[in-house]
Amino acid sequence: MSRKTNIKLKNVLSAFLAVALVLSCLTGCSGFTRRPNSFKTDKLHVVCTVYTAFDFTKNLLKEDAEIVLLMSPGTDVHGFEPSTDDMRLLEGADIIVSSGAGLETWLNDLLNSIDNKDIYRIDLSSKVELLTMGETVKELGEDEEHEHEEHHDHHGHEHNANDIDPHIWMSPVNAINEVTGLYESLSSYYQKTGVTEEQSERLTSNYNFYIEKLNLLKEDYSNFFNELTEGELVVSHEAFGYLCHSYGLTQIAIDGLTSGESDAKTLRYVIDYIREYNIKCIFYEDLINPDTARVISEETGCELVALKALGSISQDDIDNGMDYINAMRYNLEALRVLK
């Protein structure tokens, strides 16, 4: 190889490495755009199943841990299928934080399939007063008289009135209980494994700071709902039951609206109901295709309002710095159409 050719090759390689470095920085800045197959540091290794678990954990541990979100942005938790890369990641994990309440139906099988039996499990639902679907949702549809029988949500996931409603994080009251339980579990893990006094103090300081922010959020929600005269929240996906329960509202889920394939009879029933009861708006989850809801809106003049249900989060939200508190404040502003 000539000296001139060698210089050209070196220049090409240098340019390639520079581009790779830039791309690496860009993906790293978003927090969890590209999930690694294994941990990269010797810090505490923590895997979080869903976005809320990730955000809560990040606020408490911050730089004292390498925290990874198991599911990529926009992934449906109901349809999630763990891969061999997920299993490899968990083999190196010290802690796994899950939302619980039956949300991650695949989790036990996943953990039973790996060799790492020392992984410390934290279930965020352990401090929450759990409610059944029958307690958090009134189903509206063609078979309303059978509202407490089995039905399907927008994922085709079966629900029964006796099933636990897994959307616990949608109430600020619950979020405070979740974070408190997380703090207690992390403190217990610290005591068992032994960490520096500085790390323990940082955990407590981070917890106190974050709980104060969550308490302010809860206070703002309480003030809003105390002034609200509406007693119903009409939704296309029953993700807001705990929110309604905390503040004295009834969540009415419109049967068939979430699938995008509602039959004509169900649509007519919903349209007639909206007109009869003068419903002004329907709330839908921002990551769900609202085509069917849009048909109803055009037919009735009922406004469509997007809420963030936070079972997952979009890449756009990540890039824009969205977090749990910001998302819940977004929802609070959206709910003002009820006044």
Tab-separated table of C-alpha atoms in Angstrom:
chain	number	residue	atom	x	y	z
A	1	MET	CA	0.000	0.000	0.000
A	2	SER	CA	1.397	3.411	-0.982
A	3	ARG	CA	2.019	6.149	1.557
A	4	LYS	CA	-0.569	8.341	-0.196
A	5	THR	CA	-3.203	5.583	-0.071
A	6	ASN	CA	-2.405	4.963	3.595
A	7	ILE	CA	-2.931	8.638	4.441
A	8	LYS	CA	-6.314	8.616	2.654
A	9	LEU	CA	-7.358	5.494	4.561
A	10	LYS	CA	-6.372	7.102	7.869
A	11	ASN	CA	-8.414	10.191	6.988
A	12	VAL	CA	-11.474	8.072	6.171
A	13	LEU	CA	-11.143	6.147	9.438
A	14	SER	CA	-10.728	9.365	11.403
A	15	ALA	CA	-13.846	10.826	9.835
A	16	PHE	CA	-15.784	7.640	10.549
A	17	LEU	CA	-14.724	7.641	14.201
A	18	ALA	CA	-15.653	11.308	14.555
A	19	VAL	CA	-19.146	10.670	13.202
A	20	ALA	CA	-19.533	7.649	15.470
A	21	LEU	CA	-18.505	9.732	18.462
A	22	VAL	CA	-21.075	12.425	17.643
A	23	LEU	CA	-23.836	9.854	17.220
A	24	SER	CA	-22.879	8.264	20.495
A	25	CYS	CA	-23.143	11.595	22.291
A	26	LEU	CA	-26.501	12.358	20.701
A	27	THR	CA	-28.017	9.049	21.744
A	28	GLY	CA	-26.555	9.326	25.206
A	29	CYS	CA	-27.999	12.786	25.854
A	30	SER	CA	-31.593	11.585	25.652
A	31	GLY	CA	-31.159	9.296	28.649
A	32	PHE	CA	-32.287	5.947	27.250
A	33	THR	CA	-32.715	6.294	23.488
A	34	ARG	CA	-30.554	3.254	22.844
A	35	ARG	CA	-30.674	0.710	25.618
A	36	PRO	CA	-27.337	-1.098	26.085
A	37	ASN	CA	-27.121	-4.887	26.116
A	38	SER	CA	-24.996	-4.723	29.234
A	39	PHE	CA	-23.985	-2.216	31.879
A	40	LYS	CA	-21.069	0.079	31.155
A	41	THR	CA	-19.972	1.201	34.616
A	42	ASP	CA	-19.169	-0.321	38.007
A	43	LYS	CA	-21.932	1.691	39.689
A	44	LEU	CA	-25.066	0.125	41.154
A	45	HIS	CA	-26.865	-1.561	38.254
A	46	VAL	CA	-30.623	-0.896	38.161
A	47	VAL	CA	-33.171	-2.029	35.565
A	48	CYS	CA	-36.609	-0.377	35.485
A	49	THR	CA	-39.437	-2.062	33.615
A	50	VAL	CA	-41.521	0.989	32.638
A	51	TYR	CA	-41.042	4.727	32.302
A	52	THR	CA	-42.527	5.819	35.637
A	53	ALA	CA	-40.309	3.348	37.497
A	54	PHE	CA	-37.329	4.751	35.595
A	55	ASP	CA	-38.176	8.366	36.347
A	56	PHE	CA	-38.853	7.786	40.048
A	57	THR	CA	-35.637	5.774	40.436
A	58	LYS	CA	-33.567	8.343	38.532
A	59	ASN	CA	-34.764	11.097	40.850
A	60	LEU	CA	-33.713	9.148	43.946
A	61	LEU	CA	-30.413	7.571	42.850
A	62	LYS	CA	-29.254	10.059	40.218
A	63	GLU	CA	-25.517	9.608	39.528
A	64	ASP	CA	-25.017	6.926	42.164
A	65	ALA	CA	-26.377	4.234	39.847
A	66	GLU	CA	-26.468	3.207	36.211
A	67	ILE	CA	-30.207	3.085	35.562
A	68	VAL	CA	-31.636	1.457	32.430
A	69	LEU	CA	-35.187	1.391	31.081
A	70	LEU	CA	-36.031	-2.131	29.937
A	71	MET	CA	-38.609	-1.183	27.313
A	72	SER	CA	-37.776	1.173	24.461
A	73	PRO	CA	-39.758	4.420	24.126
A	74	GLY	CA	-43.283	3.866	22.814
A	75	THR	CA	-43.325	0.143	23.657
A	76	ASP	CA	-46.661	-1.296	24.746
A	77	VAL	CA	-46.177	-2.947	28.142
A	78	HIS	CA	-48.984	-5.441	27.453
A	79	GLY	CA	-47.422	-6.644	24.223
A	80	PHE	CA	-43.812	-6.532	25.381
A	81	GLU	CA	-41.808	-9.668	24.642
A	82	PRO	CA	-38.398	-9.837	26.376
A	83	SER	CA	-35.453	-10.615	24.119
A	84	THR	CA	-32.157	-12.392	24.716
A	85	ASP	CA	-30.581	-8.943	25.075
A	86	ASP	CA	-33.033	-8.181	27.882
A	87	MET	CA	-32.046	-11.393	29.630
A	88	ARG	CA	-28.354	-10.557	29.204
A	89	LEU	CA	-28.963	-7.135	30.722
A	90	LEU	CA	-30.750	-8.591	33.756
A	91	GLU	CA	-27.925	-11.045	34.365
A	92	GLY	CA	-25.781	-8.059	35.322
A	93	ALA	CA	-28.425	-6.162	37.302
A	94	ASP	CA	-28.348	-5.595	41.059
A	95	ILE	CA	-31.912	-4.240	41.300
A	96	ILE	CA	-35.049	-4.405	39.186
A	97	VAL	CA	-37.813	-1.868	39.800
A	98	SER	CA	-41.290	-2.692	38.500
A	99	SER	CA	-44.590	-0.826	38.616
A	100	GLY	CA	-46.411	-3.935	39.828
A	101	ALA	CA	-50.168	-4.315	40.337
A	102	GLY	CA	-50.187	-6.897	37.550
A	103	LEU	CA	-48.900	-4.525	34.867
A	104	GLU	CA	-45.822	-6.548	33.880
A	105	THR	CA	-47.466	-9.935	33.372
A	106	TRP	CA	-44.278	-11.284	31.783
A	107	LEU	CA	-41.898	-10.325	34.597
A	108	ASN	CA	-41.932	-13.468	36.749
A	109	ASP	CA	-41.269	-15.728	33.772
A	110	LEU	CA	-38.454	-13.446	32.649
A	111	LEU	CA	-36.736	-13.452	36.041
A	112	ASN	CA	-37.181	-17.215	36.404
A	113	SER	CA	-35.411	-17.715	33.078
A	114	ILE	CA	-32.153	-16.001	34.091
A	115	ASP	CA	-29.321	-17.281	36.258
A	116	ASN	CA	-29.114	-14.115	38.359
A	117	LYS	CA	-31.166	-15.116	41.409
A	118	ASP	CA	-29.678	-12.390	43.622
A	119	ILE	CA	-31.401	-9.540	41.806
A	120	TYR	CA	-33.207	-7.326	44.340
A	121	ARG	CA	-36.837	-6.777	43.383
A	122	ILE	CA	-38.727	-3.566	44.144
A	123	ASP	CA	-42.470	-3.436	43.444
A	124	LEU	CA	-43.751	0.145	43.385
A	125	SER	CA	-47.334	-0.947	44.043
A	126	SER	CA	-46.496	-2.315	47.506
A	127	LYS	CA	-47.447	0.945	49.276
A	128	VAL	CA	-50.488	1.743	47.131
A	129	GLU	CA	-54.123	1.028	47.919
A	130	LEU	CA	-54.962	-1.163	44.938
A	131	LEU	CA	-58.382	-1.037	43.279
A	132	THR	CA	-60.113	-3.404	40.891
A	133	MET	CA	-61.278	-2.507	37.414
A	134	GLY	CA	-64.829	-2.742	38.715
A	135	GLU	CA	-64.012	0.001	41.230
A	136	THR	CA	-62.221	2.367	38.860
A	137	VAL	CA	-64.219	2.244	35.639
A	138	LYS	CA	-67.809	2.414	34.491
A	139	GLU	CA	-67.962	0.787	31.081
A	140	LEU	CA	-70.181	2.439	28.481
A	141	GLY	CA	-71.186	0.599	25.365
A	142	GLU	CA	-73.585	-1.705	23.650
A	143	ASP	CA	-73.672	-4.125	26.599
A	144	GLU	CA	-73.617	-1.567	29.383
A	145	GLU	CA	-75.771	-3.765	31.586
A	146	HIS	CA	-72.851	-6.238	31.566
A	147	GLU	CA	-70.266	-3.592	32.323
A	148	HIS	CA	-68.611	-5.691	35.021
A	149	GLU	CA	-67.966	-8.653	32.761
A	150	GLU	CA	-64.802	-9.288	30.807
A	151	HIS	CA	-63.854	-6.722	28.190
A	152	HIS	CA	-60.806	-5.773	26.159
A	153	ASP	CA	-58.760	-2.627	26.173
A	154	HIS	CA	-57.058	-1.070	23.154
A	155	HIS	CA	-54.315	-3.680	23.224
A	156	GLY	CA	-56.712	-6.627	23.105
A	157	HIS	CA	-55.689	-7.269	26.713
A	158	GLU	CA	-58.476	-8.916	28.688
A	159	HIS	CA	-59.832	-7.180	31.787
A	160	ASN	CA	-62.306	-8.410	34.354
A	161	ALA	CA	-64.052	-6.453	37.087
A	162	ASN	CA	-62.036	-8.384	39.677
A	163	ASP	CA	-58.696	-7.657	38.009
A	164	ILE	CA	-56.484	-5.100	39.704
A	165	ASP	CA	-56.325	-1.806	37.822
A	166	PRO	CA	-52.579	-1.450	37.115
A	167	HIS	CA	-52.511	2.290	36.254
A	168	ILE	CA	-51.516	3.286	39.786
A	169	TRP	CA	-49.170	6.158	38.879
A	170	MET	CA	-51.910	8.352	37.394
A	171	SER	CA	-52.773	9.707	40.844
A	172	PRO	CA	-50.258	12.070	42.489
A	173	VAL	CA	-51.331	10.574	45.817
A	174	ASN	CA	-50.206	7.165	44.610
A	175	ALA	CA	-46.995	8.541	43.129
A	176	ILE	CA	-46.006	9.821	46.575
A	177	ASN	CA	-46.677	6.391	48.057
A	178	GLU	CA	-44.725	4.707	45.255
A	179	VAL	CA	-41.694	6.938	45.728
A	180	THR	CA	-41.830	6.501	49.503
A	181	GLY	CA	-41.868	2.732	49.081
A	182	LEU	CA	-39.005	2.975	46.601
A	183	TYR	CA	-36.962	5.028	49.049
A	184	GLU	CA	-37.566	2.550	51.859
A	185	SER	CA	-36.610	-0.390	49.632
A	186	LEU	CA	-33.446	1.326	48.404
A	187	SER	CA	-32.508	2.228	51.977
A	188	SER	CA	-32.961	-1.409	52.979
A	189	TYR	CA	-30.772	-2.514	50.070
A	190	TYR	CA	-28.126	0.009	51.092
A	191	GLN	CA	-28.113	-1.364	54.631
A	192	LYS	CA	-27.751	-4.947	53.403
A	193	THR	CA	-24.972	-4.274	50.929
A	194	GLY	CA	-23.133	-1.489	52.706
A	195	VAL	CA	-22.560	1.862	51.035
A	196	THR	CA	-20.736	5.002	52.023
A	197	GLU	CA	-22.358	7.446	54.400
A	198	GLU	CA	-22.276	10.015	51.621
A	199	GLN	CA	-24.325	7.795	49.318
A	200	SER	CA	-26.895	7.145	52.002
A	201	GLU	CA	-27.193	10.843	52.742
A	202	ARG	CA	-27.576	11.648	49.038
A	203	LEU	CA	-30.402	9.126	48.747
A	204	THR	CA	-32.257	10.750	51.649
A	205	SER	CA	-31.624	14.246	50.322
A	206	ASN	CA	-32.814	13.303	46.829
A	207	TYR	CA	-35.922	11.677	48.266
A	208	ASN	CA	-36.846	14.696	50.394
A	209	PHE	CA	-36.360	17.048	47.451
A	210	TYR	CA	-38.455	14.937	45.068
A	211	ILE	CA	-41.237	14.284	47.574
A	212	GLU	CA	-41.570	18.026	48.087
A	213	LYS	CA	-42.106	18.462	44.332
A	214	LEU	CA	-44.673	15.639	44.301
A	215	ASN	CA	-46.508	17.181	47.240
A	216	LEU	CA	-46.771	20.461	45.340
A	217	LEU	CA	-48.164	18.541	42.377
A	218	LYS	CA	-50.715	16.816	44.621
A	219	GLU	CA	-51.731	20.160	46.114
A	220	ASP	CA	-52.290	21.673	42.658
A	221	TYR	CA	-54.454	18.715	41.648
A	222	SER	CA	-56.449	18.945	44.877
A	223	ASN	CA	-57.065	22.666	44.397
A	224	PHE	CA	-58.237	22.110	40.831
A	225	PHE	CA	-60.632	19.267	41.604
A	226	ASN	CA	-62.029	21.021	44.681
A	227	GLU	CA	-63.335	23.726	42.348
A	228	LEU	CA	-64.623	21.291	39.723
A	229	THR	CA	-68.349	20.697	39.414
A	230	GLU	CA	-68.121	17.918	36.800
A	231	GLY	CA	-68.424	14.441	38.268
A	232	GLU	CA	-67.478	12.339	35.233
A	233	LEU	CA	-64.404	11.823	33.083
A	234	VAL	CA	-65.267	10.223	29.739
A	235	VAL	CA	-62.233	8.380	28.354
A	236	SER	CA	-61.363	6.153	25.427
A	237	HIS	CA	-58.931	4.089	27.515
A	238	GLU	CA	-59.489	3.252	31.167
A	239	ALA	CA	-56.063	4.448	32.373
A	240	PHE	CA	-57.323	7.230	34.638
A	241	GLY	CA	-59.282	5.354	37.306
A	242	TYR	CA	-56.919	6.085	40.191
A	243	LEU	CA	-56.870	9.754	39.272
A	244	CYS	CA	-60.671	9.826	39.322
A	245	HIS	CA	-60.844	7.832	42.556
A	246	SER	CA	-58.462	10.215	44.345
A	247	TYR	CA	-60.565	13.249	43.460
A	248	GLY	CA	-64.131	11.962	43.505
A	249	LEU	CA	-64.829	11.568	39.795
A	250	THR	CA	-66.343	8.666	37.872
A	251	GLN	CA	-64.263	7.305	34.996
A	252	ILE	CA	-66.538	6.366	32.103
A	253	ALA	CA	-64.802	4.257	29.467
A	254	ILE	CA	-66.457	4.163	26.073
A	255	ASP	CA	-66.588	0.532	24.993
A	256	GLY	CA	-65.212	-0.070	21.516
A	257	LEU	CA	-63.698	3.389	21.143
A	258	THR	CA	-60.126	2.224	21.729
A	259	SER	CA	-59.881	-0.469	19.097
A	260	GLY	CA	-60.289	1.713	16.017
A	261	GLU	CA	-62.684	-0.921	14.657
A	262	SER	CA	-65.895	-0.143	16.530
A	263	ASP	CA	-69.008	-1.566	14.920
A	264	ALA	CA	-71.760	0.761	13.733
A	265	LYS	CA	-74.151	-0.207	16.528
A	266	THR	CA	-71.629	0.622	19.260
A	267	LEU	CA	-70.741	3.903	17.603
A	268	ARG	CA	-74.394	4.889	17.388
A	269	TYR	CA	-74.898	4.078	21.072
A	270	VAL	CA	-71.910	6.214	22.056
A	271	ILE	CA	-72.998	9.099	19.844
A	272	ASP	CA	-76.528	9.028	21.289
A	273	TYR	CA	-75.129	8.933	24.845
A	274	ILE	CA	-72.886	11.942	24.217
A	275	ARG	CA	-75.784	13.931	22.837
A	276	GLU	CA	-78.231	12.901	25.555
A	277	TYR	CA	-75.917	13.805	28.410
A	278	ASN	CA	-74.378	16.818	26.669
A	279	ILE	CA	-70.803	15.540	27.030
A	280	LYS	CA	-68.387	18.229	25.911
A	281	CYS	CA	-65.131	16.264	25.620
A	282	ILE	CA	-63.586	12.815	25.434
A	283	PHE	CA	-60.112	12.219	26.796
A	284	TYR	CA	-57.785	9.820	25.022
A	285	GLU	CA	-54.254	8.576	25.593
A	286	ASP	CA	-51.757	10.505	23.497
A	287	LEU	CA	-49.975	7.388	22.203
A	288	ILE	CA	-53.179	5.764	20.928
A	289	ASN	CA	-54.543	6.308	17.426
A	290	PRO	CA	-57.696	8.420	17.957
A	291	ASP	CA	-59.310	7.712	14.558
A	292	THR	CA	-62.539	6.261	15.987
A	293	ALA	CA	-62.760	8.998	18.590
A	294	ARG	CA	-62.323	11.513	15.805
A	295	VAL	CA	-65.343	10.072	13.975
A	296	ILE	CA	-67.446	10.517	17.114
A	297	SER	CA	-66.099	14.041	17.571
A	298	GLU	CA	-67.039	15.034	14.031
A	299	GLU	CA	-70.515	13.554	14.477
A	300	THR	CA	-71.272	15.172	17.841
A	301	GLY	CA	-69.041	18.232	18.059
A	302	CYS	CA	-67.515	16.719	21.194
A	303	GLU	CA	-63.939	17.927	21.754
A	304	LEU	CA	-61.067	15.420	21.806
A	305	VAL	CA	-58.445	16.041	24.484
A	306	ALA	CA	-55.164	14.113	24.735
A	307	LEU	CA	-53.773	13.035	28.098
A	308	LYS	CA	-50.461	11.390	28.862
A	309	ALA	CA	-51.123	8.014	30.488
A	310	LEU	CA	-47.386	7.353	31.004
A	311	GLY	CA	-47.539	3.577	30.646
A	312	SER	CA	-44.930	4.383	28.046
A	313	ILE	CA	-43.425	7.555	26.671
A	314	SER	CA	-42.656	8.710	23.158
A	315	GLN	CA	-39.202	9.487	21.834
A	316	ASP	CA	-40.343	13.070	21.139
A	317	ASP	CA	-41.270	13.508	24.806
A	318	ILE	CA	-37.873	12.158	25.844
A	319	ASP	CA	-36.084	14.536	23.489
A	320	ASN	CA	-38.119	17.431	24.891
A	321	GLY	CA	-37.139	16.620	28.476
A	322	MET	CA	-40.519	15.269	29.565
A	323	ASP	CA	-40.706	13.627	32.990
A	324	TYR	CA	-43.468	12.396	35.307
A	325	ILE	CA	-44.156	15.745	36.974
A	326	ASN	CA	-44.122	17.673	33.701
A	327	ALA	CA	-46.463	15.118	32.131
A	328	MET	CA	-48.882	15.321	35.051
A	329	ARG	CA	-48.859	19.114	34.862
A	330	TYR	CA	-49.585	18.816	31.147
A	331	ASN	CA	-52.575	16.636	32.055
A	332	LEU	CA	-53.747	19.141	34.650
A	333	GLU	CA	-53.812	21.891	32.038
A	334	ALA	CA	-55.657	19.603	29.614
A	335	LEU	CA	-58.282	18.785	32.268
A	336	ARG	CA	-59.169	22.481	32.617
A	337	VAL	CA	-61.594	22.045	29.701
A	338	LEU	CA	-63.906	20.441	32.301
A	339	LYS	CA	-64.470	23.792	34.001
